[in-house]
């Protein structure tokens, strides 16, 4: 199954849905086996994690996927000290369940990252099909932040097929982070169930990018097959939780064979 014609261009850079964000095809994830303020990336040690992010940047991965629950904001902040902020795209995620908590979280994130704006803020790990009702206070806080220029795009990180289906058609959603790989490992459904939903999302102008591309490491025996599957299915971009320079170089090389233009 191939989704859309726009994502079949050979450029390394792609506009993320109807947002004004132009991103590289690959984002580096900072949340492998991550929750509660820690992840495989942050457990490398502060300097080593920052060095990893810089390595990714130097290889063309100028998009960092972070989250409050990963504990990676300080590492991203350190990276930004030596880079042009405008040349880095930052995603983060919140788990707030009230408007006031979401407001507080966004302000805290801005301070932790030492930035005037965050490119993408997602509501993290949604599983409820009715999230557009239950999460309305948080959505309102994110919309306010977007209006004030503190956030450029808003959306959802989905962890159930029903939540994903709701996101694919909801007008509030700018960006969707969805689990996808050829094996169905750690996914919300089988690939043939998830891909039509993502096709709908892309048709509706959502900026879609994939996670669990390597099946949380379970498909690491053949990363080329895993990465090619996502992109050849027509998904515009993907985040992969890389933990070494070798993984960065390997995954960039695979993606560059698909998208050689700079």
mmCIF file of C-alpha atoms in Angstrom:
data_model
loop_
_atom_site.group_PDB
_atom_site.id
_atom_site.type_symbol
_atom_site.label_atom_id
_atom_site.label_comp_id
_atom_site.label_asym_id
_atom_site.label_seq_id
_atom_site.Cartn_x
_atom_site.Cartn_y
_atom_site.Cartn_z
ATOM 1 C CA UNK A 1 0.000 0.000 0.000
ATOM 2 C CA UNK A 2 1.342 3.418 -0.943
ATOM 3 C CA UNK A 3 -0.123 6.533 0.597
ATOM 4 C CA UNK A 4 -0.351 9.672 -1.481
ATOM 5 C CA UNK A 5 1.985 11.117 -4.106
ATOM 6 C CA UNK A 6 3.456 13.989 -2.083
ATOM 7 C CA UNK A 7 5.521 11.672 0.088
ATOM 8 C CA UNK A 8 6.982 9.870 -2.896
ATOM 9 C CA UNK A 9 9.315 12.789 -3.667
ATOM 10 C CA UNK A 10 12.979 12.033 -3.176
ATOM 11 C CA UNK A 11 13.787 14.993 -0.967
ATOM 12 C CA UNK A 12 15.352 14.422 2.459
ATOM 13 C CA UNK A 13 13.135 17.276 3.631
ATOM 14 C CA UNK A 14 9.343 17.157 3.778
ATOM 15 C CA UNK A 15 6.608 19.491 4.918
ATOM 16 C CA UNK A 16 4.770 17.929 7.824
ATOM 17 C CA UNK A 17 1.143 17.876 6.717
ATOM 18 C CA UNK A 18 -0.533 21.272 6.685
ATOM 19 C CA UNK A 19 1.877 22.681 9.255
ATOM 20 C CA UNK A 20 4.570 25.125 8.198
ATOM 21 C CA UNK A 21 7.211 22.773 9.552
ATOM 22 C CA UNK A 22 9.765 21.335 7.148
ATOM 23 C CA UNK A 23 11.479 18.337 8.729
ATOM 24 C CA UNK A 24 14.055 15.710 7.783
ATOM 25 C CA UNK A 25 12.714 12.247 7.055
ATOM 26 C CA UNK A 26 14.291 10.930 10.248
ATOM 27 C CA UNK A 27 13.931 12.215 13.790
ATOM 28 C CA UNK A 28 16.059 10.913 16.634
ATOM 29 C CA UNK A 29 13.946 9.582 19.473
ATOM 30 C CA UNK A 30 15.018 10.050 23.074
ATOM 31 C CA UNK A 31 12.517 7.697 24.691
ATOM 32 C CA UNK A 32 13.687 4.132 24.064
ATOM 33 C CA UNK A 33 12.460 2.065 27.016
ATOM 34 C CA UNK A 34 11.625 5.434 28.505
ATOM 35 C CA UNK A 35 9.155 6.639 31.116
ATOM 36 C CA UNK A 36 9.252 8.247 34.542
ATOM 37 C CA UNK A 37 11.991 10.704 33.591
ATOM 38 C CA UNK A 38 14.489 8.275 32.099
ATOM 39 C CA UNK A 39 15.241 6.458 28.851
ATOM 40 C CA UNK A 40 17.950 4.435 27.161
ATOM 41 C CA UNK A 41 19.269 7.678 25.682
ATOM 42 C CA UNK A 42 19.420 9.652 28.941
ATOM 43 C CA UNK A 43 20.870 6.634 30.750
ATOM 44 C CA UNK A 44 23.914 6.908 28.474
ATOM 45 C CA UNK A 45 24.920 9.806 30.716
ATOM 46 C CA UNK A 46 24.395 13.513 30.186
ATOM 47 C CA UNK A 47 27.413 14.284 28.008
ATOM 48 C CA UNK A 48 27.113 11.073 26.028
ATOM 49 C CA UNK A 49 23.454 11.723 25.270
ATOM 50 C CA UNK A 50 24.168 15.294 24.157
ATOM 51 C CA UNK A 51 27.019 13.988 21.997
ATOM 52 C CA UNK A 52 24.615 11.481 20.421
ATOM 53 C CA UNK A 53 22.139 14.247 19.585
ATOM 54 C CA UNK A 54 24.923 16.304 18.046
ATOM 55 C CA UNK A 55 26.065 13.324 15.987
ATOM 56 C CA UNK A 56 22.524 12.950 14.679
ATOM 57 C CA UNK A 57 22.386 16.667 13.857
ATOM 58 C CA UNK A 58 25.689 16.498 11.997
ATOM 59 C CA UNK A 59 24.281 13.649 9.891
ATOM 60 C CA UNK A 60 21.200 15.627 8.899
ATOM 61 C CA UNK A 61 18.808 14.573 11.667
ATOM 62 C CA UNK A 62 17.815 18.038 12.823
ATOM 63 C CA UNK A 63 14.573 16.887 14.478
ATOM 64 C CA UNK A 64 14.550 15.640 18.069
ATOM 65 C CA UNK A 65 11.639 13.708 19.521
ATOM 66 C CA UNK A 66 11.558 14.265 23.280
ATOM 67 C CA UNK A 67 8.987 14.119 26.079
ATOM 68 C CA UNK A 68 8.573 15.148 29.672
ATOM 69 C CA UNK A 69 8.461 11.483 30.644
ATOM 70 C CA UNK A 70 11.798 10.748 28.975
ATOM 71 C CA UNK A 71 13.759 13.273 31.031
ATOM 72 C CA UNK A 72 15.501 14.494 27.885
ATOM 73 C CA UNK A 73 14.734 18.228 27.983
ATOM 74 C CA UNK A 74 18.041 19.145 29.686
ATOM 75 C CA UNK A 75 19.969 17.275 27.003
ATOM 76 C CA UNK A 76 18.126 19.060 24.207
ATOM 77 C CA UNK A 77 18.735 22.384 25.958
ATOM 78 C CA UNK A 78 22.461 21.692 26.102
ATOM 79 C CA UNK A 79 22.506 20.817 22.411
ATOM 80 C CA UNK A 80 20.735 24.051 21.496
ATOM 81 C CA UNK A 81 23.444 26.119 23.159
ATOM 82 C CA UNK A 82 25.754 25.479 20.216
ATOM 83 C CA UNK A 83 23.190 25.479 17.391
ATOM 84 C CA UNK A 84 20.927 27.892 15.568
ATOM 85 C CA UNK A 85 17.526 27.323 17.189
ATOM 86 C CA UNK A 86 15.773 27.914 13.869
ATOM 87 C CA UNK A 87 17.594 24.925 12.363
ATOM 88 C CA UNK A 88 16.343 22.428 14.942
ATOM 89 C CA UNK A 89 12.826 20.985 15.177
ATOM 90 C CA UNK A 90 11.771 19.902 18.666
ATOM 91 C CA UNK A 91 8.877 17.654 19.554
ATOM 92 C CA UNK A 92 7.874 17.120 23.146
ATOM 93 C CA UNK A 93 4.887 15.533 24.843
ATOM 94 C CA UNK A 94 2.821 16.107 27.954
ATOM 95 C CA UNK A 95 0.663 13.890 30.144
ATOM 96 C CA UNK A 96 -1.411 16.653 31.777
ATOM 97 C CA UNK A 97 -5.090 15.959 32.322
ATOM 98 C CA UNK A 98 -6.253 19.469 33.225
ATOM 99 C CA UNK A 99 -6.045 22.857 31.553
ATOM 100 C CA UNK A 100 -4.076 24.430 34.373
ATOM 101 C CA UNK A 101 -1.605 21.562 34.532
ATOM 102 C CA UNK A 102 -1.103 21.739 30.771
ATOM 103 C CA UNK A 103 -0.468 25.482 30.981
ATOM 104 C CA UNK A 104 2.069 24.947 33.734
ATOM 105 C CA UNK A 105 3.742 22.118 31.838
ATOM 106 C CA UNK A 106 4.141 24.169 28.666
ATOM 107 C CA UNK A 107 5.751 27.039 30.585
ATOM 108 C CA UNK A 108 8.033 24.590 32.381
ATOM 109 C CA UNK A 109 9.010 22.945 29.105
ATOM 110 C CA UNK A 110 9.957 26.321 27.614
ATOM 111 C CA UNK A 111 12.224 26.979 30.603
ATOM 112 C CA UNK A 112 13.714 23.483 30.633
ATOM 113 C CA UNK A 113 14.508 23.743 26.932
ATOM 114 C CA UNK A 114 15.511 27.419 27.219
ATOM 115 C CA UNK A 115 13.563 28.336 24.114
ATOM 116 C CA UNK A 116 10.849 30.830 23.199
ATOM 117 C CA UNK A 117 8.843 28.215 21.330
ATOM 118 C CA UNK A 118 8.447 24.482 20.853
ATOM 119 C CA UNK A 119 7.800 23.228 17.341
ATOM 120 C CA UNK A 120 5.450 20.357 18.214
ATOM 121 C CA UNK A 121 3.705 19.449 21.470
ATOM 122 C CA UNK A 122 1.741 16.209 21.574
ATOM 123 C CA UNK A 123 -0.651 14.771 24.123
ATOM 124 C CA UNK A 124 1.247 11.666 25.121
ATOM 125 C CA UNK A 125 0.165 8.034 24.885
ATOM 126 C CA UNK A 126 -3.562 8.391 24.122
ATOM 127 C CA UNK A 127 -5.601 5.194 24.218
ATOM 128 C CA UNK A 128 -9.181 6.427 24.720
ATOM 129 C CA UNK A 129 -11.350 6.642 21.597
ATOM 130 C CA UNK A 130 -13.157 9.531 23.297
ATOM 131 C CA UNK A 131 -9.996 11.548 23.996
ATOM 132 C CA UNK A 132 -11.328 14.584 22.099
ATOM 133 C CA UNK A 133 -13.918 14.953 24.865
ATOM 134 C CA UNK A 134 -11.950 13.872 27.929
ATOM 135 C CA UNK A 135 -8.837 15.829 26.913
ATOM 136 C CA UNK A 136 -10.621 19.002 25.829
ATOM 137 C CA UNK A 137 -9.176 21.128 28.684
ATOM 138 C CA UNK A 138 -5.652 20.127 27.666
ATOM 139 C CA UNK A 139 -6.442 20.753 24.008
ATOM 140 C CA UNK A 140 -7.664 24.241 24.914
ATOM 141 C CA UNK A 141 -4.414 24.983 26.773
ATOM 142 C CA UNK A 142 -2.368 23.813 23.793
ATOM 143 C CA UNK A 143 -4.476 25.914 21.428
ATOM 144 C CA UNK A 144 -3.828 28.948 23.623
ATOM 145 C CA UNK A 145 -0.081 28.252 23.550
ATOM 146 C CA UNK A 146 -0.237 27.941 19.770
ATOM 147 C CA UNK A 147 -2.071 31.277 19.458
ATOM 148 C CA UNK A 148 0.608 32.938 21.612
ATOM 149 C CA UNK A 149 3.423 31.523 19.496
ATOM 150 C CA UNK A 150 4.775 29.288 22.242
ATOM 151 C CA UNK A 151 3.907 26.174 20.222
ATOM 152 C CA UNK A 152 3.868 25.842 16.439
ATOM 153 C CA UNK A 153 1.883 22.626 16.047
ATOM 154 C CA UNK A 154 -0.197 20.398 18.313
ATOM 155 C CA UNK A 155 -1.324 16.830 18.166
ATOM 156 C CA UNK A 156 -1.344 13.359 19.623
ATOM 157 C CA UNK A 157 0.828 10.339 20.245
ATOM 158 C CA UNK A 158 -1.523 7.375 19.832
ATOM 159 C CA UNK A 159 -1.330 3.991 21.551
ATOM 160 C CA UNK A 160 -4.586 2.412 20.439
ATOM 161 C CA UNK A 161 -6.276 1.985 17.081
ATOM 162 C CA UNK A 162 -9.445 3.681 18.293
ATOM 163 C CA UNK A 163 -7.499 6.748 19.469
ATOM 164 C CA UNK A 164 -5.665 6.828 16.149
ATOM 165 C CA UNK A 165 -8.910 6.688 14.179
ATOM 166 C CA UNK A 166 -10.242 9.647 16.149
ATOM 167 C CA UNK A 167 -7.062 11.628 15.491
ATOM 168 C CA UNK A 168 -7.130 10.966 11.744
ATOM 169 C CA UNK A 169 -10.266 13.055 11.272
ATOM 170 C CA UNK A 170 -10.250 15.539 14.159
ATOM 171 C CA UNK A 171 -9.762 19.132 12.975
ATOM 172 C CA UNK A 172 -7.774 20.134 16.072
ATOM 173 C CA UNK A 173 -4.938 17.716 15.282
ATOM 174 C CA UNK A 174 -1.937 19.033 13.356
ATOM 175 C CA UNK A 175 0.471 16.142 13.952
ATOM 176 C CA UNK A 176 0.070 12.433 14.685
ATOM 177 C CA UNK A 177 2.771 10.119 16.033
ATOM 178 C CA UNK A 178 1.720 6.532 15.284
ATOM 179 C CA UNK A 179 3.217 3.101 15.864
ATOM 180 C CA UNK A 180 4.091 1.331 12.621
ATOM 181 C CA UNK A 181 6.330 -1.483 11.434
ATOM 182 C CA UNK A 182 6.055 -4.397 9.014
ATOM 183 C CA UNK A 183 5.628 -7.015 11.752
ATOM 184 C CA UNK A 184 2.936 -5.366 13.888
ATOM 185 C CA UNK A 185 5.300 -5.471 16.866
ATOM 186 C CA UNK A 186 4.271 -3.103 19.693
ATOM 187 C CA UNK A 187 1.606 -1.628 17.414
ATOM 188 C CA UNK A 188 -2.054 -0.655 17.843
ATOM 189 C CA UNK A 189 -3.146 -3.207 15.241
ATOM 190 C CA UNK A 190 -1.813 -5.049 12.235
ATOM 191 C CA UNK A 191 -0.152 -2.931 9.537
ATOM 192 C CA UNK A 192 -3.090 -3.515 7.184
ATOM 193 C CA UNK A 193 -5.391 -2.052 9.844
ATOM 194 C CA UNK A 194 -3.220 0.936 10.724
ATOM 195 C CA UNK A 195 -2.115 2.038 7.246
ATOM 196 C CA UNK A 196 -5.624 2.940 5.957
ATOM 197 C CA UNK A 197 -6.114 5.116 9.051
ATOM 198 C CA UNK A 198 -2.834 6.889 8.373
ATOM 199 C CA UNK A 199 -3.856 7.323 4.734
ATOM 200 C CA UNK A 200 -7.002 9.098 5.949
ATOM 201 C CA UNK A 201 -4.938 11.268 8.288
ATOM 202 C CA UNK A 202 -2.542 12.309 5.517
ATOM 203 C CA UNK A 203 -5.460 12.997 3.166
ATOM 204 C CA UNK A 204 -6.870 15.270 5.888
ATOM 205 C CA UNK A 205 -3.644 17.265 6.070
ATOM 206 C CA UNK A 206 -2.265 15.763 9.262
ATOM 207 C CA UNK A 207 1.481 15.623 9.665
ATOM 208 C CA UNK A 208 2.091 11.918 10.276
ATOM 209 C CA UNK A 209 5.294 10.345 11.492
ATOM 210 C CA UNK A 210 5.961 6.797 12.607
ATOM 211 C CA UNK A 211 7.427 5.357 15.785
ATOM 212 C CA UNK A 212 8.306 1.764 16.752
ATOM 213 C CA UNK A 213 9.745 1.470 13.252
ATOM 214 C CA UNK A 214 12.314 -1.081 14.479
ATOM 215 C CA UNK A 215 9.726 -2.657 16.803
ATOM 216 C CA UNK A 216 11.449 -1.265 19.910
ATOM 217 C CA UNK A 217 14.592 -3.103 18.810
ATOM 218 C CA UNK A 218 12.820 -6.348 17.995
ATOM 219 C CA UNK A 219 13.322 -5.881 14.254
ATOM 220 C CA UNK A 220 16.927 -4.762 14.567
ATOM 221 C CA UNK A 221 18.238 -7.797 12.723
ATOM 222 C CA UNK A 222 17.167 -6.126 9.464
ATOM 223 C CA UNK A 223 16.819 -2.362 9.986
ATOM 224 C CA UNK A 224 16.827 -1.699 6.264
ATOM 225 C CA UNK A 225 13.688 -3.770 5.769
ATOM 226 C CA UNK A 226 12.039 -2.015 8.709
ATOM 227 C CA UNK A 227 12.874 1.513 7.574
ATOM 228 C CA UNK A 228 12.056 0.834 3.933
ATOM 229 C CA UNK A 229 8.668 -0.578 4.889
ATOM 230 C CA UNK A 230 7.593 2.634 6.610
ATOM 231 C CA UNK A 231 8.740 4.961 3.853
ATOM 232 C CA UNK A 232 7.656 2.747 0.979
ATOM 233 C CA UNK A 233 4.208 2.635 2.601
ATOM 234 C CA UNK A 234 4.113 6.382 2.029
ATOM 235 C CA UNK A 235 4.642 7.634 5.570
ATOM 236 C CA UNK A 236 6.451 10.986 5.284
ATOM 237 C CA UNK A 237 8.740 10.726 8.299
ATOM 238 C CA UNK A 238 9.769 8.541 11.210
ATOM 239 C CA UNK A 239 11.408 8.765 14.606
ATOM 240 C CA UNK A 240 13.860 6.090 15.685
ATOM 241 C CA UNK A 241 15.373 5.792 19.142
ATOM 242 C CA UNK A 242 19.036 5.500 18.284
ATOM 243 C CA UNK A 243 21.573 4.961 21.067
ATOM 244 C CA UNK A 244 24.943 5.012 19.298
ATOM 245 C CA UNK A 245 26.850 6.767 16.543
ATOM 246 C CA UNK A 246 26.853 3.510 14.603
ATOM 247 C CA UNK A 247 23.046 3.336 14.689
ATOM 248 C CA UNK A 248 22.772 6.965 13.567
ATOM 249 C CA UNK A 249 25.092 6.375 10.602
ATOM 250 C CA UNK A 250 23.382 3.107 9.689
ATOM 251 C CA UNK A 251 19.849 4.508 9.741
ATOM 252 C CA UNK A 252 20.759 7.709 7.924
ATOM 253 C CA UNK A 253 22.494 5.684 5.223
ATOM 254 C CA UNK A 254 19.372 3.548 4.748
ATOM 255 C CA UNK A 255 17.070 6.550 4.574
ATOM 256 C CA UNK A 256 19.422 8.456 2.287
ATOM 257 C CA UNK A 257 19.259 5.637 -0.231
ATOM 258 C CA UNK A 258 15.521 6.288 -0.394
ATOM 259 C CA UNK A 259 15.781 10.077 -0.182
ATOM 260 C CA UNK A 260 19.186 11.025 -1.618
ATOM 261 C CA UNK A 261 18.512 14.700 -2.314
ATOM 262 C CA UNK A 262 19.535 17.320 0.231
#
